[in-house]
Coordinates of C-alpha atoms (C1' of nucleotides) in Angstrom, one line a residue:
Chain A
X1 CA 15.3 -30.4 -30.8
X2 CA 15.6 -34.0 -30.1
X3 CA 18.4 -33.3 -27.6
X4 CA 16.2 -30.7 -26.0
X5 CA 13.4 -33.2 -25.7
X6 CA 15.6 -35.7 -24.2
X7 CA 16.9 -33.3 -21.7
X8 CA 13.4 -32.4 -20.9
X9 CA 12.6 -36.0 -20.2
X10 CA 15.5 -36.2 -18.0
X11 CA 14.5 -33.1 -16.1
X12 CA 11.1 -34.5 -15.6
X13 CA 12.4 -37.7 -14.3
X14 CA 14.7 -36.0 -11.9
X15 CA 11.9 -33.8 -10.7
X16 CA 9.7 -36.7 -10.1
X17 CA 12.3 -38.4 -8.1
X18 CA 12.8 -35.4 -6.2
X19 CA 9.2 -35.0 -5.4
X20 CA 8.9 -38.5 -4.4
X21 CA 11.7 -38.3 -2.2
X22 CA 10.5 -35.2 -0.7
X23 CA 7.1 -36.6 0.1
X24 CA 8.7 -39.6 1.8
X25 CA 10.8 -37.4 3.8
X26 CA 7.9 -35.2 4.6
X27 CA 5.9 -38.0 5.8
X28 CA 8.8 -39.0 8.0
X29 CA 9.1 -35.5 9.3
X30 CA 5.5 -35.4 10.3
X31 CA 5.8 -38.6 12.1
X32 CA 8.7 -37.1 14.0
X33 CA 7.2 -33.7 14.5
X34 CA 3.7 -34.8 15.5
X35 CA 4.3 -36.2 18.8
X36 CA 6.8 -33.5 19.5
X37 CA 4.2 -30.8 18.9
X38 CA 1.6 -32.4 20.9
X39 CA 3.8 -32.0 23.9
X40 CA 4.0 -28.3 23.3
X41 CA 1.8 -25.7 24.7
X42 CA -1.6 -26.2 23.1
X43 CA -2.8 -22.6 23.7
X44 CA -0.1 -21.4 21.3
X45 CA -1.2 -23.7 18.6
X46 CA -4.8 -22.6 19.2
X47 CA -3.7 -19.0 18.7
X48 CA -1.9 -19.5 15.5
X49 CA -4.0 -21.9 13.7
X50 CA -7.4 -21.8 12.0
X51 CA -8.6 -25.3 12.1
X52 CA -5.7 -26.9 10.4
X53 CA -4.7 -30.2 11.3
X54 CA -1.5 -31.1 13.0
X55 CA 0.2 -32.1 9.8
X56 CA -0.3 -28.6 8.5
X57 CA 1.0 -27.2 11.7
X58 CA 4.0 -29.2 11.6
X59 CA 4.6 -28.2 8.1
X60 CA 4.1 -24.7 8.8
X61 CA 6.7 -24.7 11.4
X62 CA 9.2 -26.0 9.0
X63 CA 8.0 -24.9 5.7
X64 CA 7.8 -21.2 5.7
X65 CA 6.0 -20.8 2.4
X66 CA 3.4 -23.3 3.1
X67 CA 2.9 -21.5 6.3
X68 CA 2.1 -18.2 4.7
X69 CA -0.1 -19.6 2.1
X70 CA -2.2 -21.8 4.3
X71 CA -2.8 -19.2 6.8
X72 CA -3.6 -16.6 4.4
X73 CA -6.3 -18.8 2.9
X74 CA -7.8 -20.0 6.0
X75 CA -7.8 -16.9 7.8
X76 CA -8.3 -14.2 5.4
X77 CA -10.8 -13.3 2.7
X78 CA -12.4 -15.5 0.5
X79 CA -11.9 -16.0 -3.0
X80 CA -8.5 -14.7 -3.6
X81 CA -7.3 -16.6 -0.6
X82 CA -9.0 -19.7 -1.6
X83 CA -6.9 -19.8 -4.5
X84 CA -3.8 -19.2 -2.4
X85 CA -4.9 -22.1 -0.5
X86 CA -5.2 -24.1 -3.6
X87 CA -1.7 -23.3 -4.3
X88 CA -0.6 -24.1 -0.9
X89 CA -2.3 -27.5 -1.0
X90 CA -1.1 -28.2 -4.4
X91 CA 2.4 -27.2 -3.5
X92 CA 2.3 -29.8 -0.9
X93 CA 0.7 -32.4 -3.2
X94 CA 3.0 -32.1 -6.0
X95 CA 4.5 -28.6 -6.3
X96 CA 3.9 -28.6 -9.9
X97 CA 0.2 -28.2 -9.8
X98 CA 0.4 -24.9 -8.2
X99 CA 2.4 -23.7 -11.1
X100 CA -0.7 -24.0 -13.2
X101 CA -2.2 -21.1 -11.2
X102 CA -0.4 -18.8 -13.6
X103 CA -3.2 -16.5 -13.9
X104 CA -3.2 -15.9 -10.1
X105 CA 0.2 -14.7 -10.0
X106 CA -0.7 -11.5 -8.3
X107 CA -2.7 -13.3 -5.7
X108 CA 0.3 -15.4 -4.9
X109 CA 2.5 -12.4 -5.0
X110 CA 1.4 -11.1 -1.8
X111 CA 1.7 -13.9 0.7
X112 CA 4.7 -15.5 -0.3
X113 CA 6.9 -12.9 1.0
X114 CA 6.0 -14.4 4.4
X115 CA 8.6 -17.0 3.9
X116 CA 11.0 -14.4 5.2
X117 CA 9.1 -14.9 8.4
X118 CA 10.5 -17.6 10.7
X119 CA 9.3 -20.3 12.7
X120 CA 8.2 -17.9 15.4
X121 CA 5.4 -16.9 13.1
X122 CA 5.5 -13.3 14.0
X123 CA 6.0 -11.7 10.6
X124 CA 2.9 -13.6 9.4
X125 CA 1.0 -10.4 10.2
X126 CA 3.1 -8.5 7.8
X127 CA 1.7 -10.5 5.0
X128 CA -1.7 -8.9 5.5
X129 CA -2.4 -5.5 4.3
X130 CA -3.7 -3.2 6.8
X131 CA -7.1 -3.0 5.4
X132 CA -7.6 -6.7 5.4
X133 CA -6.3 -7.2 8.9
X134 CA -9.3 -5.7 10.8
X135 CA -11.3 -8.2 12.6
X136 CA -9.6 -11.0 10.9
X137 CA -8.4 -14.0 12.7
X138 CA -5.0 -12.7 12.1
X139 CA -5.9 -9.9 14.5
X140 CA -6.5 -12.2 17.4
X141 CA -3.4 -14.0 16.4
X142 CA -1.6 -10.8 16.5
X143 CA -2.9 -9.9 19.8
X144 CA -1.6 -13.1 21.0
X145 CA 1.7 -12.3 19.5
X146 CA 1.8 -9.0 21.3
X147 CA 1.6 -10.8 24.5
X148 CA 4.4 -13.1 23.6
X149 CA 6.7 -10.9 21.8
X150 CA 6.5 -7.6 23.7
X151 CA 8.5 -6.1 21.0
X152 CA 7.5 -4.1 18.0
X153 CA 8.8 -3.3 14.6
X154 CA 10.7 -1.2 14.1
X155 CA 12.9 -2.6 16.7
X156 CA 13.8 0.5 18.4
X157 CA 10.8 2.6 17.9
X158 CA 7.5 2.5 16.2
X159 CA 6.7 5.8 14.5
X160 CA 4.2 7.6 16.3
X161 CA 2.2 8.0 13.1
X162 CA 2.0 4.2 12.8
X163 CA 0.9 3.5 16.3
X164 CA -2.7 4.6 15.9
X165 CA -5.6 2.8 14.5
X166 CA -4.3 -0.6 14.7
X167 CA -1.3 -0.2 12.7
X168 CA 0.8 -1.8 15.4
X169 CA -0.9 -4.9 14.4
X170 CA 1.4 -4.9 11.5
X171 CA 4.4 -4.1 13.3
X172 CA 4.7 -7.1 15.5
X173 CA 8.0 -8.7 15.0
X174 CA 10.1 -11.0 17.0
X175 CA 13.4 -9.2 16.9
X176 CA 15.3 -12.2 17.8
X177 CA 14.6 -13.9 14.5
X178 CA 14.6 -10.8 12.2
X179 CA 16.7 -11.7 9.3
X180 CA 18.6 -9.4 7.1
X181 CA 19.8 -10.1 3.7
X182 CA 22.8 -8.1 2.7
X183 CA 23.8 -7.9 -1.0
X184 CA 27.2 -6.8 -2.1
X185 CA 27.5 -5.8 -5.8
X186 CA 29.5 -3.5 -7.8
X187 CA 27.4 -0.5 -8.6
X188 CA 28.2 3.1 -9.4
X189 CA 24.9 4.4 -8.8
X190 CA 23.9 5.5 -5.2
X191 CA 21.7 2.6 -4.9
X192 CA 21.0 -0.7 -6.7
X193 CA 17.9 -0.7 -8.7
X194 CA 16.0 -3.5 -7.3
X195 CA 12.7 -2.6 -8.8
X196 CA 11.2 -1.6 -5.6
X197 CA 10.3 2.0 -4.6
X198 CA 12.2 3.5 -1.8
X199 CA 12.3 6.6 0.2
X200 CA 15.3 7.8 2.0
X201 CA 14.7 8.7 5.5
X202 CA 18.0 9.0 6.9
X203 CA 21.8 9.0 6.6
X204 CA 24.4 8.3 9.0
X205 CA 28.1 7.9 9.2
X206 CA 28.7 4.6 10.7
X207 CA 31.7 3.7 12.6
X208 CA 34.6 2.2 10.7
X209 CA 33.4 3.4 7.3
X210 CA 33.9 6.8 5.9
X211 CA 31.2 6.4 3.6
X212 CA 27.7 7.4 4.9
X213 CA 25.1 4.8 5.3
X214 CA 21.8 5.7 3.8
X215 CA 18.4 4.4 5.2
X216 CA 15.6 3.7 2.9
X217 CA 12.0 2.4 3.5
X218 CA 9.7 0.8 1.0
X219 CA 7.1 3.2 -0.2
X220 CA 5.2 0.8 -2.5
X221 CA 2.7 0.6 0.3
X222 CA 2.4 2.9 3.1
X223 CA 2.7 0.6 5.9
X224 CA 5.3 -1.6 4.3
X225 CA 7.8 -2.5 7.0
X226 CA 10.6 -3.2 4.6
X227 CA 13.8 -1.1 5.1
X228 CA 17.0 -1.2 3.4
X229 CA 20.5 0.3 4.1
X230 CA 22.8 1.1 1.5
X231 CA 26.5 1.8 2.1
X232 CA 29.6 1.7 0.1
X233 CA 32.3 -0.8 1.2
X234 CA 35.1 0.9 2.8
X235 CA 37.8 -1.1 1.1
X236 CA 36.3 -0.9 -2.3
X237 CA 34.1 2.1 -2.9
X238 CA 32.8 0.5 -6.1
X239 CA 31.0 -2.1 -4.0
X240 CA 27.7 -1.3 -2.7
X241 CA 26.3 -3.0 0.2
X242 CA 22.7 -3.2 0.3
X243 CA 21.0 -4.6 3.4
X244 CA 17.4 -5.6 3.3
X245 CA 15.2 -6.1 6.3
X246 CA 11.7 -7.1 6.7
X247 CA 9.0 -8.5 4.5
X248 CA 6.9 -6.7 2.0
X249 CA 3.3 -6.7 3.0
X250 CA 2.0 -5.8 -0.5
X251 CA 2.3 -7.3 -4.0
X252 CA 5.5 -6.1 -5.5
X253 CA 6.1 -4.5 -8.8
X254 CA 6.9 -7.1 -11.3
X255 CA 10.4 -5.9 -11.5
X256 CA 10.9 -6.2 -7.8
X257 CA 9.7 -9.7 -7.2
X258 CA 13.0 -11.3 -8.1
X259 CA 15.0 -9.4 -5.7
X260 CA 12.5 -9.6 -2.9
X261 CA 12.1 -13.3 -3.4
X262 CA 15.6 -14.0 -3.4
X263 CA 16.4 -12.0 -0.4
X264 CA 13.4 -13.7 1.2
X265 CA 14.7 -17.0 0.2
X266 CA 18.1 -16.3 1.5
X267 CA 16.6 -15.0 4.7
X268 CA 14.5 -18.2 4.9
X269 CA 17.5 -20.3 4.5
X270 CA 19.4 -18.4 7.1
X271 CA 16.5 -18.5 9.6
X272 CA 15.5 -22.0 9.0
X273 CA 19.1 -23.0 9.0
X274 CA 19.9 -21.3 12.2
X275 CA 16.8 -22.4 13.9
X276 CA 17.6 -26.1 13.2
X277 CA 21.2 -25.6 14.1
X278 CA 20.8 -26.1 17.7
X279 CA 23.8 -27.3 19.4
X280 CA 23.8 -31.0 19.5
X281 CA 21.5 -31.6 16.6
X282 CA 24.3 -32.0 14.2
X283 CA 22.4 -30.4 11.5
X284 CA 24.9 -27.7 11.0
X285 CA 24.9 -25.8 7.7
X286 CA 28.5 -25.0 7.9
X287 CA 29.4 -26.2 4.6
X288 CA 32.1 -24.2 2.8
X289 CA 32.2 -25.4 -0.6
X290 CA 34.1 -24.6 -3.7
X291 CA 31.5 -24.8 -6.2
X292 CA 32.6 -22.9 -9.1
X293 CA 30.0 -22.8 -11.6
X294 CA 31.8 -21.8 -14.6
X295 CA 33.3 -19.0 -12.7
X296 CA 30.2 -18.6 -10.4
X297 CA 31.6 -18.9 -7.0
X298 CA 29.6 -19.3 -3.9
X299 CA 30.1 -20.5 -0.4
X300 CA 28.0 -20.9 2.6
X301 CA 29.6 -20.3 5.9
X302 CA 26.9 -20.5 8.5
X303 CA 28.6 -19.7 11.6
X304 CA 25.8 -20.7 13.6
X305 CA 27.5 -23.7 14.9
X306 CA 30.8 -22.2 15.8
X307 CA 29.1 -18.9 16.9
X308 CA 31.7 -17.1 14.9
X309 CA 31.6 -14.1 12.7
X310 CA 33.0 -14.9 9.3
X311 CA 32.7 -11.7 7.6
X312 CA 35.1 -8.8 7.7
X313 CA 33.5 -5.9 9.5
X314 CA 33.6 -4.0 6.4
X315 CA 31.3 -6.4 4.7
X316 CA 28.7 -5.8 7.2
X317 CA 27.2 -2.4 7.3
X318 CA 26.9 -2.9 10.9
X319 CA 27.5 -5.5 13.6
X320 CA 24.8 -8.0 12.9
X321 CA 22.2 -7.3 15.6
X322 CA 20.1 -9.6 13.5
X323 CA 20.9 -12.7 11.6
X324 CA 22.4 -11.7 8.4
X325 CA 22.9 -13.5 5.2
X326 CA 25.3 -11.9 2.6
X327 CA 24.9 -12.4 -1.1
X328 CA 28.1 -11.5 -2.6
X329 CA 27.6 -10.3 -6.2
X330 CA 30.8 -8.4 -6.5
X331 CA 32.8 -8.9 -9.8
X332 CA 35.9 -10.2 -7.9
X333 CA 37.6 -12.9 -9.8
X334 CA 36.9 -16.2 -8.5
X335 CA 40.6 -16.9 -8.1
X336 CA 41.5 -13.7 -6.4
X337 CA 39.6 -11.4 -4.3
X338 CA 36.4 -13.4 -3.7
X339 CA 38.2 -16.6 -3.3
X340 CA 40.6 -15.1 -0.9
X341 CA 37.9 -13.4 1.0
X342 CA 35.8 -16.6 1.3
X343 CA 38.8 -18.6 2.3
X344 CA 39.8 -15.9 4.7
X345 CA 36.4 -15.8 6.1
X346 CA 36.2 -19.4 6.4
X347 CA 39.4 -20.1 8.1
X348 CA 40.2 -16.8 9.8
X349 CA 37.1 -16.4 11.7
X350 CA 39.0 -15.8 14.8
X351 CA 39.8 -12.5 13.5
X352 CA 36.2 -11.5 14.1
X353 CA 35.6 -12.5 17.6
X354 CA 32.2 -13.8 18.4
X355 CA 31.5 -11.0 20.6
X356 CA 30.8 -8.7 17.7
X357 CA 27.9 -10.8 16.8
X358 CA 25.0 -12.2 18.5
X359 CA 23.7 -14.1 15.7
X360 CA 25.2 -16.2 13.0
X361 CA 26.1 -14.6 9.6
X362 CA 25.8 -16.6 6.5
X363 CA 27.6 -15.6 3.4
X364 CA 26.8 -16.6 -0.1
X365 CA 29.2 -15.3 -2.8
X366 CA 27.8 -15.2 -6.3
X367 CA 31.1 -13.7 -7.6
X368 CA 31.6 -13.9 -11.4
X369 CA 34.7 -13.1 -13.2
X370 CA 33.0 -10.8 -15.6
X371 CA 30.4 -8.6 -14.4
X372 CA 30.5 -5.3 -16.2
X373 CA 26.9 -4.5 -15.6
X374 CA 26.3 -3.5 -12.1
X375 CA 22.5 -3.5 -12.1
X376 CA 21.7 -7.0 -12.0
X377 CA 19.6 -7.4 -8.9
X378 CA 17.3 -9.7 -10.7
X379 CA 19.7 -12.0 -12.1
X380 CA 20.7 -13.6 -9.0
X381 CA 17.1 -14.5 -8.1
X382 CA 17.5 -17.7 -9.8
X383 CA 21.1 -18.2 -9.0
X384 CA 20.3 -18.0 -5.4
X385 CA 18.2 -21.1 -5.9
X386 CA 20.9 -22.6 -8.0
X387 CA 23.5 -22.3 -5.5
X388 CA 21.5 -23.3 -2.8
X389 CA 20.9 -26.5 -4.5
X390 CA 24.6 -26.6 -5.3
X391 CA 25.5 -25.9 -1.8
X392 CA 23.3 -28.6 -0.7
X393 CA 24.9 -30.9 -3.1
X394 CA 28.2 -30.0 -1.8
X395 CA 27.2 -30.3 1.6
X396 CA 27.0 -33.9 0.9
X397 CA 30.0 -34.4 -1.0
X398 CA 32.4 -31.7 -0.3
X399 CA 31.2 -30.4 3.0
X400 CA 34.1 -29.4 5.3
X401 CA 36.8 -29.8 2.7
X402 CA 39.1 -27.2 2.7
X403 CA 38.1 -24.6 0.2
X404 CA 41.4 -24.1 -1.3
X405 CA 41.8 -27.7 -1.9
X406 CA 38.8 -27.6 -4.0
X407 CA 39.8 -24.6 -5.7
X408 CA 43.3 -25.3 -6.3
X409 CA 42.9 -28.7 -7.6
X410 CA 42.2 -28.5 -11.3
X411 CA 42.6 -32.1 -11.7
X412 CA 39.6 -32.7 -9.5
X413 CA 37.4 -35.2 -11.3
X414 CA 34.4 -33.6 -12.7
X415 CA 31.2 -35.5 -11.9
X416 CA 29.3 -36.7 -14.8
X417 CA 26.1 -34.8 -15.3
X418 CA 23.7 -37.7 -14.3
X419 CA 25.8 -38.4 -11.3
X420 CA 25.8 -34.9 -10.3
X421 CA 22.1 -34.6 -10.8
X422 CA 21.5 -37.7 -8.8
X423 CA 23.6 -36.3 -6.1
X424 CA 22.0 -33.1 -6.1
X425 CA 18.6 -34.8 -6.0
X426 CA 19.6 -36.7 -3.0
X427 CA 21.1 -33.6 -1.4
X428 CA 18.2 -31.5 -2.1
X429 CA 15.5 -33.8 -0.9
X430 CA 17.5 -34.5 2.2
X431 CA 17.2 -30.8 3.2
X432 CA 13.8 -29.6 4.2
X433 CA 14.8 -26.0 3.9
X434 CA 15.1 -26.4 0.2
X435 CA 11.3 -26.7 -0.1
X436 CA 11.1 -23.1 1.1
X437 CA 13.8 -21.9 -1.2
X438 CA 12.4 -23.6 -4.1
X439 CA 9.1 -22.4 -3.6
X440 CA 10.3 -18.9 -3.1
X441 CA 12.3 -19.0 -6.2
X442 CA 9.3 -20.4 -8.1
X443 CA 7.1 -17.9 -6.6
X444 CA 9.5 -15.2 -7.7
X445 CA 8.9 -16.3 -11.2
X446 CA 5.3 -16.6 -10.8
X447 CA 4.9 -13.4 -9.1
X448 CA 6.6 -11.5 -11.8
X449 CA 4.8 -13.0 -14.7
X450 CA 7.2 -15.6 -15.8
X451 CA 5.3 -18.4 -14.3
X452 CA 4.6 -20.0 -17.5
X453 CA 8.4 -20.2 -18.1
X454 CA 9.2 -21.8 -14.8
X455 CA 6.3 -24.2 -14.9
X456 CA 7.1 -25.4 -18.2
X457 CA 10.7 -25.3 -17.5
X458 CA 10.3 -28.1 -14.9
X459 CA 7.7 -29.9 -16.9
X460 CA 9.1 -29.2 -20.3
X461 CA 12.2 -27.3 -20.3
X462 CA 12.2 -25.7 -23.7
X463 CA 8.6 -25.9 -24.5
X464 CA 8.2 -23.6 -21.6
X465 CA 10.3 -21.1 -23.3
X466 CA 8.1 -21.1 -26.3
X467 CA 4.9 -21.1 -24.2
X468 CA 6.2 -18.2 -22.2
X469 CA 5.3 -15.9 -25.0
X470 CA 1.7 -16.7 -24.6
X471 CA 1.6 -14.8 -21.3
X472 CA 0.9 -11.4 -21.2
X473 CA 4.0 -10.1 -19.4
X474 CA 6.6 -12.6 -20.9
X475 CA 9.6 -11.1 -22.1
X476 CA 10.6 -12.0 -25.6
X477 CA 14.2 -12.2 -25.1
X478 CA 13.6 -15.1 -22.7
X479 CA 13.6 -17.1 -25.9
X480 CA 17.0 -15.9 -26.7
X481 CA 19.3 -16.6 -23.9
X482 CA 22.2 -14.8 -25.3
X483 CA 20.5 -11.8 -26.8
X484 CA 21.8 -8.4 -26.6
X485 CA 19.8 -7.9 -23.4
X486 CA 21.0 -11.0 -21.5
X487 CA 24.4 -10.4 -22.6
X488 CA 24.5 -7.6 -20.0
X489 CA 24.5 -10.3 -17.6
X490 CA 27.7 -11.7 -16.2
X491 CA 28.5 -14.8 -18.0
X492 CA 28.3 -16.9 -15.1
X493 CA 24.8 -16.0 -14.5
X494 CA 23.5 -16.6 -17.9
X495 CA 22.1 -20.1 -17.7
X496 CA 19.1 -19.3 -19.8
X497 CA 17.8 -22.5 -21.2
X498 CA 21.2 -23.7 -21.8
X499 CA 22.0 -25.9 -18.9
X500 CA 23.6 -28.6 -20.9
X501 CA 25.7 -26.7 -23.2
X502 CA 26.6 -24.5 -20.4
X503 CA 27.8 -27.2 -18.3
X504 CA 29.6 -29.0 -21.0
X505 CA 31.6 -26.0 -21.5
X506 CA 35.3 -26.4 -20.4
X507 CA 35.6 -24.4 -17.3
X508 CA 38.7 -22.9 -16.0
X509 CA 37.4 -23.4 -12.6
X510 CA 37.8 -26.9 -11.5
X511 CA 35.1 -27.2 -9.0
X512 CA 32.1 -26.9 -11.3
X513 CA 29.0 -28.6 -9.9
X514 CA 26.9 -28.5 -12.9
X515 CA 24.0 -30.3 -11.2
X516 CA 22.6 -27.2 -9.9
X517 CA 21.7 -26.1 -13.3
X518 CA 19.0 -28.6 -13.5
X519 CA 16.5 -26.5 -11.8
X520 CA 17.7 -23.2 -13.3
X521 CA 14.9 -21.4 -14.9
X522 CA 15.6 -20.7 -18.5
X523 CA 15.2 -17.1 -18.4
X524 CA 16.3 -14.4 -16.2
X525 CA 13.9 -11.8 -17.4
X526 CA 14.7 -8.8 -15.4
X527 CA 18.3 -9.1 -14.7
X528 CA 19.6 -6.8 -17.2
X529 CA 17.4 -3.8 -16.8
X530 CA 19.8 -1.0 -16.4
X531 CA 18.8 1.9 -14.4
X532 CA 19.7 3.9 -11.5
X533 CA 16.1 4.7 -10.8
X534 CA 13.8 2.6 -9.0
X535 CA 10.6 4.2 -9.9
X536 CA 7.9 2.1 -11.0
X537 CA 7.3 4.1 -14.1
X538 CA 10.8 3.4 -15.3
X539 CA 10.4 -0.2 -14.6
X540 CA 7.2 -0.3 -16.4
X541 CA 8.8 1.4 -19.3
X542 CA 11.7 -0.9 -19.5
X543 CA 9.5 -3.8 -19.1
X544 CA 7.4 -2.7 -22.0
X545 CA 10.4 -2.3 -24.1
X546 CA 11.4 -5.8 -23.4
X547 CA 8.1 -7.3 -24.0
Chain B
dC20 C1' 2.4 21.9 -4.7
dG21 C1' 3.4 17.3 -3.8
dG22 C1' 7.0 14.2 -3.1
dG23 C1' 11.6 13.2 -2.2
dT24 C1' 16.1 14.4 0.2
dT25 C1' 19.1 16.4 3.7
dT26 C1' 20.5 16.8 8.2
dG27 C1' 20.5 17.8 13.1
dA28 C1' 18.0 16.1 17.0
dC29 C1' 16.4 12.5 19.3
dC30 C1' 15.8 7.7 21.3
dG31 C1' 17.1 3.2 23.0
dG32 C1' 20.3 -0.5 23.4
dC33 C1' 24.7 -1.7 24.9
dG34 C1' 29.3 -1.8 26.9
dC35 C1' 32.2 0.1 30.3
Chain C
dG15 C1' 25.2 6.3 35.2
dC16 C1' 27.5 7.7 31.2
dG17 C1' 28.9 7.8 26.7
dC18 C1' 28.9 5.6 22.3
dC19 C1' 26.5 4.2 18.3
dG20 C1' 22.9 2.7 15.3
dG21 C1' 18.5 3.9 13.8
dT22 C1' 14.7 7.0 13.3
dC23 C1' 12.3 11.3 13.2
dA24 C1' 10.9 15.5 11.2
dA25 C1' 11.5 20.3 9.8
dA26 C1' 13.8 22.5 6.3
dC27 C1' 15.1 22.3 1.9
dC28 C1' 15.1 20.9 -3.0
dC29 C1' 13.1 19.7 -7.4
dG30 C1' 10.1 18.8 -11.2

DNA sequence: CGGGTTTGACCGGCGC
DNA sequence: GCGCCGGTCAAACCCG
């Protein structure tokens, strides 16, 4: 317990420093952005704001989460949204305060999906349920967007049944910035159980893959624009490639928030990264890193700078008409397929000419050496955040280093934990996109009822675990990181409350960057729910079992 | 009978 | 302009 308390203290300290640095950077950012925005067309700002000051506008353009929350609060209904607003403000003020709004998790659950939206602001509309949209400021905003975008969602055609009675207000999308998140995972079932409710609306044989591609749309809400495509990998039939597109415009089932939030976070990373990777800005996110986290491999190969397509065509269900980020959850051993693939992707990009892609592709591989369970869509919600942090860290320390150099160098000196954390802190605070990713991940916890856990995790790492049981929907086994339930997770993904011991474990993979575990939530509450069914009933039942 | 799936037709974008 | 291809529609079908 003493060690635990010490660790909590350290975590608090690190978090404080992160927040301080973030605030400083934020202020600098405002100073930079403010004059820049003043030069831009004022009518546009008028249309999209509701009396917010310039600072908030600037923040909205960069921080997708704050964008959605702020607007929701100011433009929409009253009480509920006031609380969203509180959360938004508090997130700006200190990020921790908003975690106290635990009881408002459902309220938060709705709007934060907006972070999938991009700087073009178009998918803001999606965050408003149809019924709330009528006559609201968002409507006029949307009308404005219609003029600007001239495009609708779905990209090709809006169903006739959705064109009437103002539904097209929901469908405005800027197709240029529509992000997709592709998830590769080993799964025997026809589709991964991501906790959401889907209805199949089509199936097609796509070129280059004998396996049919299935099209699903979200049926949790009638007007939800979210679609997903499911297709088996041509080269490895055991790998299921699920591509998500769009933003839920409704509160998600508890079991679905992790997946949705992570895909949203990934999309936000992709969009914000690509949007800030304009040629000449030098911001490039092309950091291929060899961060083996105890077998947890990931890499980020944002091709936006080189405008090249890093993924084998078989990886992508289709040529990426939209910017696509791929989360690789396949069980390929770090040292074999996944590594080879990532290396291949990184250095053999010429194999996939840029003409096949109009947008960049970003690939994140969360490969683990032992992933017997295939239904782990929730588990990587947290790891997405972890690895983003790690990636940021590596961006500073190992960016552009040859991947194999990192991988094949077992003698590579391991950073001490404090050094690593300090480096991670520095790296994290240096990247404004992380704010979105962090908030999204936190939101995923809050939204699914684990808010107490994450809130206390940051403030009091282990006290939070205990406190988590005081919340109605906490999962008991979150207090037992290596319980039977959690053992279904791949080892590399089990970071439940065991950051230090986990990190201290000798790792066969040399490139461990343990600092990322600092912000790892201690529980992965839904990751091990095994089911091939996505029905809410099933999810409820399983949740009840666990709680 | 209601809800989900199947499957051929249809549509629009894109390359040639 | 034509054909290919991805994506969607919707009637028919299936299932509990």
